[in-house]
PDB file of C-alpha atoms in Angstrom:
ATOM      1  CA  MET A  19       6.960 -24.377  27.098  1.00 39.00           C
ATOM      2  CA  GLY A  20       4.558 -26.223  24.874  1.00 53.00           C
ATOM      3  CA  GLN A  21       0.837 -25.810  24.677  1.00 55.00           C
ATOM      4  CA  GLU A  22      -0.779 -28.144  27.201  1.00 56.00           C
ATOM      5  CA  LEU A  23      -3.132 -30.668  25.644  1.00 60.00           C
ATOM      6  CA  PRO A  24      -6.202 -31.830  27.551  1.00 57.00           C
ATOM      7  CA  THR A  25      -6.458 -35.484  28.613  1.00 63.00           C
ATOM      8  CA  SER A  26      -4.196 -37.040  26.037  1.00 66.00           C
ATOM      9  CA  SER A  27      -1.146 -39.243  25.791  1.00 72.00           C
ATOM     10  CA  TRP A  28       0.890 -36.221  24.726  1.00 79.00           C
ATOM     11  CA  LYS A  29       1.768 -33.624  27.311  1.00 78.00           C
ATOM     12  CA  THR A  30       2.505 -30.847  24.841  1.00 87.00           C
ATOM     13  CA  GLU A  31       1.646 -29.817  21.319  1.00 87.00           C
ATOM     14  CA  GLU A  32       5.231 -30.568  20.331  1.00 87.00           C
ATOM     15  CA  GLU A  33       4.846 -34.166  21.436  1.00 90.00           C
ATOM     16  CA  LEU A  34       1.602 -34.498  19.489  1.00 91.00           C
ATOM     17  CA  ILE A  35       3.224 -33.041  16.379  1.00 90.00           C
ATOM     18  CA  GLU A  36       6.095 -35.503  16.666  1.00 90.00           C
ATOM     19  CA  ALA A  37       3.612 -38.363  16.936  1.00 92.00           C
ATOM     20  CA  LEU A  38       1.796 -37.083  13.845  1.00 90.00           C
ATOM     21  CA  ARG A  39       5.081 -36.976  11.953  1.00 89.00           C
ATOM     22  CA  ARG A  40       5.639 -40.583  12.977  1.00 90.00           C
ATOM     23  CA  GLN A  41       2.245 -41.347  11.406  1.00 89.00           C
ATOM     24  CA  GLU A  42       0.757 -42.644  14.638  1.00 91.00           C
ATOM     25  CA  ASP A  43      -2.925 -43.457  14.124  1.00 91.00           C
ATOM     26  CA  ASP A  44      -4.044 -42.486  17.601  1.00 92.00           C
ATOM     27  CA  ALA A  45      -2.371 -39.084  17.233  1.00 92.00           C
ATOM     28  CA  TYR A  46      -4.364 -38.416  14.078  1.00 93.00           C
ATOM     29  CA  GLU A  47      -7.587 -39.466  15.740  1.00 93.00           C
ATOM     30  CA  PHE A  48      -6.842 -37.213  18.686  1.00 93.00           C
ATOM     31  CA  LEU A  49      -6.159 -34.287  16.359  1.00 94.00           C
ATOM     32  CA  VAL A  50      -9.413 -34.775  14.475  1.00 95.00           C
ATOM     33  CA  ARG A  51     -11.518 -35.202  17.598  1.00 94.00           C
ATOM     34  CA  SER A  52      -9.901 -32.224  19.323  1.00 92.00           C
ATOM     35  CA  TYR A  53     -10.166 -29.687  16.523  1.00 94.00           C
ATOM     36  CA  SER A  54     -12.968 -30.689  14.158  1.00 95.00           C
ATOM     37  CA  GLY A  55     -15.638 -28.868  16.180  1.00 95.00           C
ATOM     38  CA  ARG A  56     -13.844 -25.553  15.959  1.00 95.00           C
ATOM     39  CA  LEU A  57     -13.052 -26.009  12.286  1.00 96.00           C
ATOM     40  CA  LEU A  58     -16.682 -26.863  11.570  1.00 96.00           C
ATOM     41  CA  VAL A  59     -17.780 -23.558  13.135  1.00 95.00           C
ATOM     42  CA  VAL A  60     -15.468 -21.650  10.795  1.00 96.00           C
ATOM     43  CA  ALA A  61     -16.514 -23.699   7.775  1.00 97.00           C
ATOM     44  CA  LYS A  62     -20.224 -23.173   8.423  1.00 95.00           C
ATOM     45  CA  ARG A  63     -19.624 -19.439   8.652  1.00 95.00           C
ATOM     46  CA  PHE A  64     -18.173 -19.364   5.147  1.00 96.00           C
ATOM     47  CA  LEU A  65     -20.194 -22.090   3.479  1.00 95.00           C
ATOM     48  CA  GLY A  66     -23.498 -22.249   5.307  1.00 90.00           C
ATOM     49  CA  GLN A  67     -24.595 -25.607   4.010  1.00 79.00           C
ATOM     50  CA  ASP A  68     -23.780 -28.348   6.458  1.00 87.00           C
ATOM     51  CA  GLN A  69     -22.512 -30.851   3.892  1.00 93.00           C
ATOM     52  CA  ASP A  70     -20.240 -28.302   2.218  1.00 95.00           C
ATOM     53  CA  ALA A  71     -18.905 -27.293   5.622  1.00 96.00           C
ATOM     54  CA  GLN A  72     -18.180 -30.918   6.503  1.00 96.00           C
ATOM     55  CA  ASP A  73     -16.484 -31.440   3.141  1.00 96.00           C
ATOM     56  CA  ALA A  74     -14.258 -28.421   3.770  1.00 97.00           C
ATOM     57  CA  VAL A  75     -13.317 -29.698   7.223  1.00 97.00           C
ATOM     58  CA  GLN A  76     -12.418 -33.067   5.759  1.00 97.00           C
ATOM     59  CA  ASP A  77     -10.364 -31.405   3.005  1.00 97.00           C
ATOM     60  CA  ALA A  78      -8.639 -29.245   5.606  1.00 97.00           C
ATOM     61  CA  PHE A  79      -7.577 -32.211   7.715  1.00 96.00           C
ATOM     62  CA  LEU A  80      -6.300 -34.100   4.685  1.00 95.00           C
ATOM     63  CA  SER A  81      -4.249 -31.047   3.699  1.00 95.00           C
ATOM     64  CA  ALA A  82      -2.962 -30.776   7.257  1.00 94.00           C
ATOM     65  CA  PHE A  83      -2.035 -34.458   7.344  1.00 91.00           C
ATOM     66  CA  LYS A  84       0.054 -34.015   4.204  1.00 90.00           C
ATOM     67  CA  ALA A  85       1.680 -30.839   5.468  1.00 90.00           C
ATOM     68  CA  VAL A  86       2.328 -31.788   9.084  1.00 89.00           C
ATOM     69  CA  GLY A  87       5.924 -32.640   8.248  1.00 84.00           C
ATOM     70  CA  ASP A  88       6.439 -29.027   7.221  1.00 84.00           C
ATOM     71  CA  PHE A  89       4.736 -27.542  10.268  1.00 85.00           C
ATOM     72  CA  GLU A  90       7.522 -25.709  12.038  1.00 78.00           C
ATOM     73  CA  GLY A  91       5.667 -25.104  15.267  1.00 75.00           C
ATOM     74  CA  ASN A  92       6.086 -21.350  15.108  1.00 78.00           C
ATOM     75  CA  SER A  93       2.346 -20.936  15.464  1.00 83.00           C
ATOM     76  CA  LYS A  94      -0.186 -22.780  17.540  1.00 88.00           C
ATOM     77  CA  LEU A  95      -1.580 -25.928  16.007  1.00 91.00           C
ATOM     78  CA  SER A  96      -5.070 -24.416  16.247  1.00 92.00           C
ATOM     79  CA  THR A  97      -3.972 -21.295  14.361  1.00 93.00           C
ATOM     80  CA  TRP A  98      -2.343 -23.394  11.652  1.00 94.00           C
ATOM     81  CA  LEU A  99      -5.434 -25.560  11.252  1.00 96.00           C
ATOM     82  CA  HIS A 100      -7.638 -22.473  11.202  1.00 96.00           C
ATOM     83  CA  ARG A 101      -5.711 -21.036   8.263  1.00 95.00           C
ATOM     84  CA  ILE A 102      -5.949 -24.352   6.452  1.00 96.00           C
ATOM     85  CA  VAL A 103      -9.713 -24.614   6.879  1.00 97.00           C
ATOM     86  CA  VAL A 104     -10.222 -21.036   5.655  1.00 98.00           C
ATOM     87  CA  ASN A 105      -8.274 -21.984   2.534  1.00 97.00           C
ATOM     88  CA  ALA A 106     -10.374 -25.128   2.139  1.00 97.00           C
ATOM     89  CA  CYS A 107     -13.542 -23.015   2.381  1.00 97.00           C
ATOM     90  CA  LEU A 108     -12.328 -20.655  -0.318  1.00 97.00           C
ATOM     91  CA  MET A 109     -11.522 -23.618  -2.562  1.00 96.00           C
ATOM     92  CA  LYS A 110     -14.986 -25.040  -1.950  1.00 95.00           C
ATOM     93  CA  LEU A 111     -16.608 -21.681  -2.721  1.00 93.00           C
ATOM     94  CA  ARG A 112     -14.714 -21.506  -5.982  1.00 91.00           C
ATOM     95  CA  SER A 113     -15.663 -25.001  -7.039  1.00 90.00           C
ATOM     96  CA  ARG A 114     -19.325 -25.134  -6.163  1.00 85.00           C
ATOM     97  CA  LYS A 115     -21.913 -24.098  -8.671  1.00 70.00           C
ATOM     98  CA  ARG A 116     -22.552 -20.398  -8.504  1.00 73.00           C
ATOM     99  CA  LYS A 117     -26.171 -19.693  -7.770  1.00 72.00           C
ATOM    100  CA  ARG A 118     -27.802 -16.506  -8.858  1.00 75.00           C
ATOM    101  CA  GLU A 119     -26.998 -14.346  -5.889  1.00 79.00           C
ATOM    102  CA  LYS A 120     -29.457 -11.966  -4.338  1.00 81.00           C
ATOM    103  CA  THR A 121     -28.492  -8.343  -4.231  1.00 87.00           C
ATOM    104  CA  VAL A 122     -27.803  -6.248  -1.148  1.00 92.00           C
ATOM    105  CA  GLU A 123     -29.272  -3.166  -2.815  1.00 92.00           C
ATOM    106  CA  GLU A 124     -32.303  -3.076  -0.547  1.00 93.00           C
ATOM    107  CA  LEU A 125     -30.015  -3.182   2.492  1.00 94.00           C
ATOM    108  CA  LEU A 126     -27.961  -0.177   1.417  1.00 94.00           C
ATOM    109  CA  PRO A 127     -28.789   3.390   2.445  1.00 94.00           C
ATOM    110  CA  HIS A 128     -30.769   5.388  -0.085  1.00 92.00           C
ATOM    111  CA  PHE A 129     -30.575   9.067  -0.932  1.00 93.00           C
ATOM    112  CA  VAL A 130     -32.821  11.709  -2.425  1.00 93.00           C
ATOM    113  CA  ALA A 131     -31.784  13.605  -5.551  1.00 92.00           C
ATOM    114  CA  ASP A 132     -29.703  16.238  -3.765  1.00 91.00           C
ATOM    115  CA  GLY A 133     -27.587  13.639  -1.966  1.00 91.00           C
ATOM    116  CA  HIS A 134     -29.295  13.705   1.404  1.00 91.00           C
ATOM    117  CA  ARG A 135     -30.517  10.569   3.150  1.00 88.00           C
ATOM    118  CA  ASP A 136     -34.089   9.590   2.471  1.00 89.00           C
ATOM    119  CA  GLN A 137     -34.742   8.886   6.159  1.00 88.00           C
ATOM    120  CA  VAL A 138     -33.470   9.773   9.609  1.00 89.00           C
ATOM    121  CA  GLU A 139     -30.772   7.567  11.122  1.00 91.00           C
ATOM    122  CA  PRO A 140     -31.040   7.159  14.896  1.00 94.00           C
ATOM    123  CA  SER A 141     -28.029   6.268  16.971  1.00 95.00           C
ATOM    124  CA  TRP A 142     -28.386   2.655  18.089  1.00 96.00           C
ATOM    125  CA  ALA A 143     -30.121   2.338  21.447  1.00 94.00           C
ATOM    126  CA  VAL A 144     -28.034  -0.648  22.537  1.00 94.00           C
ATOM    127  CA  THR A 145     -24.413   0.097  23.428  1.00 94.00           C
ATOM    128  CA  PHE A 146     -21.540  -2.084  22.306  1.00 95.00           C
ATOM    129  CA  ASP A 147     -20.746  -3.280  25.829  1.00 95.00           C
ATOM    130  CA  THR A 148     -24.354  -4.226  26.483  1.00 94.00           C
ATOM    131  CA  ALA A 149     -24.591  -5.994  23.132  1.00 95.00           C
ATOM    132  CA  VAL A 150     -21.533  -8.196  23.516  1.00 95.00           C
ATOM    133  CA  GLN A 151     -22.560  -9.264  26.995  1.00 95.00           C
ATOM    134  CA  SER A 152     -25.802 -10.683  25.629  1.00 94.00           C
ATOM    135  CA  ARG A 153     -25.662 -14.243  24.328  1.00 95.00           C
ATOM    136  CA  GLU A 154     -28.801 -13.553  22.309  1.00 94.00           C
ATOM    137  CA  THR A 155     -27.268 -10.514  20.629  1.00 95.00           C
ATOM    138  CA  ARG A 156     -24.041 -12.336  19.843  1.00 96.00           C
ATOM    139  CA  GLU A 157     -26.052 -15.075  18.178  1.00 96.00           C
ATOM    140  CA  ILE A 158     -28.094 -12.539  16.210  1.00 96.00           C
ATOM    141  CA  VAL A 159     -24.932 -10.844  14.942  1.00 97.00           C
ATOM    142  CA  ARG A 160     -23.542 -14.161  13.731  1.00 96.00           C
ATOM    143  CA  GLN A 161     -26.860 -15.077  12.115  1.00 96.00           C
ATOM    144  CA  ARG A 162     -27.061 -11.752  10.290  1.00 97.00           C
ATOM    145  CA  ILE A 163     -23.565 -12.274   8.899  1.00 97.00           C
ATOM    146  CA  GLU A 164     -24.649 -15.695   7.649  1.00 95.00           C
ATOM    147  CA  GLU A 165     -27.616 -14.064   5.915  1.00 95.00           C
ATOM    148  CA  LEU A 166     -25.412 -11.866   3.748  1.00 96.00           C
ATOM    149  CA  PRO A 167     -25.146 -12.965   0.112  1.00 95.00           C
ATOM    150  CA  GLU A 168     -22.139 -15.199  -0.394  1.00 94.00           C
ATOM    151  CA  SER A 169     -19.785 -12.849  -2.202  1.00 94.00           C
ATOM    152  CA  TYR A 170     -20.369 -10.096   0.347  1.00 97.00           C
ATOM    153  CA  ARG A 171     -20.188 -12.466   3.296  1.00 97.00           C
ATOM    154  CA  THR A 172     -16.876 -13.868   2.097  1.00 97.00           C
ATOM    155  CA  VAL A 173     -15.212 -10.470   1.790  1.00 98.00           C
ATOM    156  CA  LEU A 174     -16.529  -9.388   5.182  1.00 98.00           C
ATOM    157  CA  LEU A 175     -15.313 -12.600   6.824  1.00 98.00           C
ATOM    158  CA  LEU A 176     -11.844 -12.340   5.297  1.00 98.00           C
ATOM    159  CA  ARG A 177     -11.354  -8.641   6.014  1.00 97.00           C
ATOM    160  CA  ASP A 178     -13.199  -7.964   9.252  1.00 96.00           C
ATOM    161  CA  ILE A 179     -13.144 -11.373  10.944  1.00 96.00           C
ATOM    162  CA  GLU A 180     -10.006 -13.045   9.611  1.00 96.00           C
ATOM    163  CA  GLU A 181      -8.342  -9.623   9.382  1.00 95.00           C
ATOM    164  CA  LEU A 182      -6.596 -10.209   6.089  1.00 96.00           C
ATOM    165  CA  SER A 183      -5.382  -7.082   4.333  1.00 95.00           C
ATOM    166  CA  THR A 184      -7.282  -5.712   1.361  1.00 95.00           C
ATOM    167  CA  GLU A 185      -4.480  -6.838  -0.939  1.00 97.00           C
ATOM    168  CA  GLU A 186      -4.385 -10.343   0.473  1.00 97.00           C
ATOM    169  CA  THR A 187      -8.158 -10.642   0.286  1.00 97.00           C
ATOM    170  CA  ALA A 188      -8.066  -9.511  -3.332  1.00 98.00           C
ATOM    171  CA  ALA A 189      -5.429 -12.118  -4.157  1.00 97.00           C
ATOM    172  CA  ARG A 190      -7.345 -14.923  -2.445  1.00 95.00           C
ATOM    173  CA  LEU A 191     -10.595 -14.073  -4.194  1.00 95.00           C
ATOM    174  CA  ASN A 192      -9.088 -13.101  -7.543  1.00 95.00           C
ATOM    175  CA  LEU A 193     -10.631  -9.635  -7.298  1.00 96.00           C
ATOM    176  CA  SER A 194      -9.208  -6.172  -7.761  1.00 98.00           C
ATOM    177  CA  VAL A 195      -8.398  -4.150  -4.654  1.00 96.00           C
ATOM    178  CA  SER A 196     -11.083  -1.694  -5.677  1.00 95.00           C
ATOM    179  CA  ALA A 197     -13.676  -4.466  -5.963  1.00 96.00           C
ATOM    180  CA  VAL A 198     -12.784  -5.758  -2.495  1.00 97.00           C
ATOM    181  CA  LYS A 199     -13.174  -2.290  -0.995  1.00 95.00           C
ATOM    182  CA  THR A 200     -16.531  -1.717  -2.660  1.00 95.00           C
ATOM    183  CA  ARG A 201     -17.868  -5.121  -1.713  1.00 96.00           C
ATOM    184  CA  LEU A 202     -16.635  -4.814   1.871  1.00 96.00           C
ATOM    185  CA  HIS A 203     -18.252  -1.418   2.296  1.00 96.00           C
ATOM    186  CA  ARG A 204     -21.562  -2.717   0.986  1.00 96.00           C
ATOM    187  CA  ALA A 205     -21.314  -5.828   3.168  1.00 97.00           C
ATOM    188  CA  ARG A 206     -20.777  -3.677   6.240  1.00 97.00           C
ATOM    189  CA  GLN A 207     -23.650  -1.381   5.305  1.00 97.00           C
ATOM    190  CA  ALA A 208     -25.889  -4.390   4.738  1.00 98.00           C
ATOM    191  CA  LEU A 209     -24.890  -5.915   8.079  1.00 98.00           C
ATOM    192  CA  LYS A 210     -25.646  -2.641   9.844  1.00 97.00           C
ATOM    193  CA  THR A 211     -29.085  -2.558   8.254  1.00 97.00           C
ATOM    194  CA  LEU A 212     -29.772  -6.160   9.246  1.00 97.00           C
ATOM    195  CA  LEU A 213     -28.798  -5.338  12.827  1.00 97.00           C
ATOM    196  CA  ASP A 214     -30.902  -2.163  13.008  1.00 96.00           C
ATOM    197  CA  PRO A 215     -34.093  -3.775  14.367  1.00 95.00           C
ATOM    198  CA  HIS A 216     -32.329  -5.488  17.246  1.00 95.00           C
ATOM    199  CA  MET A 217     -29.925  -2.673  18.062  1.00 95.00           C
ATOM    200  CA  ASN A 218     -32.710  -0.101  18.015  1.00 94.00           C
ATOM    201  CA  GLY A 219     -34.469  -2.125  20.648  1.00 81.00           C
ATOM    202  CA  GLY A 220     -37.295  -3.244  18.424  1.00 59.00           C
ATOM    203  CA  TYR A 221     -37.336  -6.740  19.878  1.00 48.00           C
TER     204      TYR A 221
ATOM    205  CA  MET B   3     -15.067  21.578  -1.154  1.00 75.00           C
ATOM    206  CA  LYS B   4     -18.267  20.218   0.282  1.00 83.00           C
ATOM    207  CA  LEU B   5     -19.588  16.683   0.580  1.00 88.00           C
ATOM    208  CA  THR B   6     -23.130  15.469   0.238  1.00 92.00           C
ATOM    209  CA  CYS B   7     -24.342  12.767   2.607  1.00 94.00           C
ATOM    210  CA  LYS B   8     -24.144  10.255  -0.223  1.00 93.00           C
ATOM    211  CA  GLU B   9     -20.519  11.122  -0.932  1.00 92.00           C
ATOM    212  CA  LEU B  10     -19.675  10.861   2.745  1.00 93.00           C
ATOM    213  CA  TYR B  11     -21.163   7.362   2.857  1.00 93.00           C
ATOM    214  CA  ASP B  12     -19.080   6.365  -0.158  1.00 91.00           C
ATOM    215  CA  PHE B  13     -15.891   7.448   1.615  1.00 91.00           C
ATOM    216  CA  MET B  14     -16.772   5.836   4.934  1.00 91.00           C
ATOM    217  CA  GLY B  15     -14.565   2.773   4.607  1.00 89.00           C
ATOM    218  CA  ASP B  16     -11.509   4.824   3.641  1.00 90.00           C
ATOM    219  CA  TYR B  17     -12.336   7.306   6.382  1.00 92.00           C
ATOM    220  CA  LEU B  18     -12.198   4.581   9.027  1.00 90.00           C
ATOM    221  CA  ASP B  19      -8.989   3.192   7.532  1.00 87.00           C
ATOM    222  CA  GLY B  20      -7.427   6.656   7.578  1.00 88.00           C
ATOM    223  CA  ASN B  21      -6.809   6.418   3.850  1.00 87.00           C
ATOM    224  CA  LEU B  22      -8.111   9.812   2.817  1.00 92.00           C
ATOM    225  CA  PRO B  23      -6.120  12.955   2.012  1.00 94.00           C
ATOM    226  CA  ASP B  24      -6.058  15.510   4.805  1.00 94.00           C
ATOM    227  CA  ASP B  25      -8.351  17.945   3.042  1.00 93.00           C
ATOM    228  CA  VAL B  26     -10.995  15.257   2.488  1.00 92.00           C
ATOM    229  CA  MET B  27     -10.680  14.060   6.096  1.00 93.00           C
ATOM    230  CA  CYS B  28     -11.209  17.636   7.229  1.00 93.00           C
ATOM    231  CA  VAL B  29     -14.332  18.036   5.120  1.00 93.00           C
ATOM    232  CA  MET B  30     -15.617  14.674   6.369  1.00 94.00           C
ATOM    233  CA  LYS B  31     -15.201  15.736   9.976  1.00 94.00           C
ATOM    234  CA  THR B  32     -16.891  19.063   9.334  1.00 94.00           C
ATOM    235  CA  HIS B  33     -19.841  17.318   7.719  1.00 94.00           C
ATOM    236  CA  LEU B  34     -20.099  14.802  10.570  1.00 94.00           C
ATOM    237  CA  SER B  35     -20.067  17.544  13.174  1.00 95.00           C
ATOM    238  CA  ARG B  36     -23.056  19.203  11.525  1.00 93.00           C
ATOM    239  CA  CYS B  37     -25.094  16.233  10.351  1.00 93.00           C
ATOM    240  CA  PRO B  38     -26.515  13.999  13.108  1.00 94.00           C
ATOM    241  CA  CYS B  39     -27.856  11.538  10.575  1.00 93.00           C
ATOM    242  CA  CYS B  40     -24.415  10.853   9.089  1.00 95.00           C
ATOM    243  CA  GLU B  41     -22.752  10.868  12.486  1.00 95.00           C
ATOM    244  CA  HIS B  42     -25.203   8.257  13.746  1.00 96.00           C
ATOM    245  CA  TYR B  43     -24.824   6.152  10.622  1.00 96.00           C
ATOM    246  CA  LEU B  44     -21.036   6.179  10.944  1.00 96.00           C
ATOM    247  CA  GLU B  45     -21.192   5.173  14.597  1.00 96.00           C
ATOM    248  CA  ASN B  46     -23.672   2.387  13.864  1.00 97.00           C
ATOM    249  CA  TYR B  47     -21.566   1.223  10.902  1.00 97.00           C
ATOM    250  CA  ARG B  48     -18.434   1.210  13.045  1.00 96.00           C
ATOM    251  CA  MET B  49     -20.187  -0.709  15.791  1.00 97.00           C
ATOM    252  CA  ALA B  50     -21.496  -3.281  13.310  1.00 97.00           C
ATOM    253  CA  ILE B  51     -17.918  -3.994  12.225  1.00 97.00           C
ATOM    254  CA  LYS B  52     -16.726  -4.306  15.800  1.00 97.00           C
ATOM    255  CA  LEU B  53     -19.674  -6.509  16.761  1.00 97.00           C
ATOM    256  CA  GLY B  54     -19.031  -8.838  13.842  1.00 97.00           C
ATOM    257  CA  LYS B  55     -15.424  -9.317  14.815  1.00 96.00           C
ATOM    258  CA  THR B  56     -16.092  -9.671  18.526  1.00 96.00           C
ATOM    259  CA  CYS B  57     -19.060 -12.042  18.263  1.00 96.00           C
ATOM    260  CA  CYS B  58     -17.294 -14.301  15.767  1.00 95.00           C
ATOM    261  CA  LYS B  59     -13.803 -14.326  17.265  1.00 92.00           C
ATOM    262  CA  GLN B  60     -13.771 -13.467  20.935  1.00 91.00           C
ATOM    263  CA  PHE B  61     -16.817 -15.623  21.572  1.00 92.00           C
ATOM    264  CA  ALA B  62     -15.910 -18.344  19.109  1.00 88.00           C
ATOM    265  CA  GLU B  63     -15.800 -21.041  21.786  1.00 89.00           C
ATOM    266  CA  GLU B  64     -19.506 -20.764  22.584  1.00 92.00           C
ATOM    267  CA  GLN B  65     -20.281 -21.853  19.028  1.00 90.00           C
ATOM    268  CA  VAL B  66     -18.242 -25.048  19.136  1.00 91.00           C
ATOM    269  CA  PRO B  67     -20.612 -28.026  19.209  1.00 87.00           C
ATOM    270  CA  ASP B  68     -20.349 -30.552  22.036  1.00 83.00           C
ATOM    271  CA  SER B  69     -19.778 -33.243  19.467  1.00 85.00           C
ATOM    272  CA  VAL B  70     -19.068 -33.511  15.785  1.00 90.00           C
ATOM    273  CA  PRO B  71     -20.955 -36.065  13.667  1.00 92.00           C
ATOM    274  CA  GLU B  72     -19.151 -39.377  14.085  1.00 94.00           C
ATOM    275  CA  PRO B  73     -19.465 -40.181  10.349  1.00 95.00           C
ATOM    276  CA  LEU B  74     -17.400 -37.049   9.636  1.00 95.00           C
ATOM    277  CA  ILE B  75     -14.684 -38.110  12.072  1.00 95.00           C
ATOM    278  CA  GLN B  76     -14.558 -41.581  10.565  1.00 95.00           C
ATOM    279  CA  ALA B  77     -14.593 -40.237   6.993  1.00 95.00           C
ATOM    280  CA  ILE B  78     -11.575 -38.054   7.746  1.00 95.00           C
ATOM    281  CA  LEU B  79      -9.634 -40.871   9.393  1.00 94.00           C
ATOM    282  CA  GLU B  80     -10.493 -43.341   6.631  1.00 93.00           C
ATOM    283  CA  ALA B  81      -9.512 -40.849   3.918  1.00 91.00           C
ATOM    284  CA  ARG B  82      -6.117 -40.416   5.548  1.00 88.00           C
ATOM    285  CA  LYS B  83      -5.416 -44.129   5.388  1.00 84.00           C
ATOM    286  CA  LYS B  84      -6.274 -44.222   1.698  1.00 78.00           C
ATOM    287  CA  LYS B  85      -3.629 -41.643   0.815  1.00 58.00           C
TER     288      LYS B  85
END
């Protein structure tokens, strides 16, 4: 049973894929119109800048167009396209000029000389279930992730959101496993700090 | 063996992944049971991870725009025809 496609000439994903393989123009237009919104969300998460995100989406579709003949249909079309756009984002990150990146040092926990924390850590006032039911909180979480410096954001997105393994993340980013672990830990600590005001009920 | 708070924080990622030797895990748990500050930090840290994943993935659809810029659509379709 194929994936049902909304309001299109093709009843199933398989039929759409066959039309793409036959190089049918209207199939390509349907694909782009159906999936570009979702791919743009992913691209903006990695790249931030709107033009870079749009470039990555365009690159992703062009890669998909070339590869559609090899698509075996053993995953959903959306999953396949998602993987392609993540790859396009990583390529874009590699190619764009590296700005001097701000540190996360001020977002990390600090300790006094004997190894104790320099301040008290309260348990968050807002529970997980309450947080995820709030549209405002969900938006704040996504915004705080976007605020992380690029190299930390990328590792966090690949490991915690895309759920790649440490080894796979290291390979994709040309980093050592140890570097990925360190960067991920700091990214998570920084994210926690950025979420503190909201989760402690400050606003 | 005893861990300072700072050392516990350094091991937090491996602790959550279950990648620590048994003796270190045991010391971690002992420390957490006696140190509210570290226990709270770990719980907040864990929740931050879970929130990130949930808000980005399970609620991904709410972020999808109603429409994508038409110039982008046309640029993609035109680029395909050129190749």
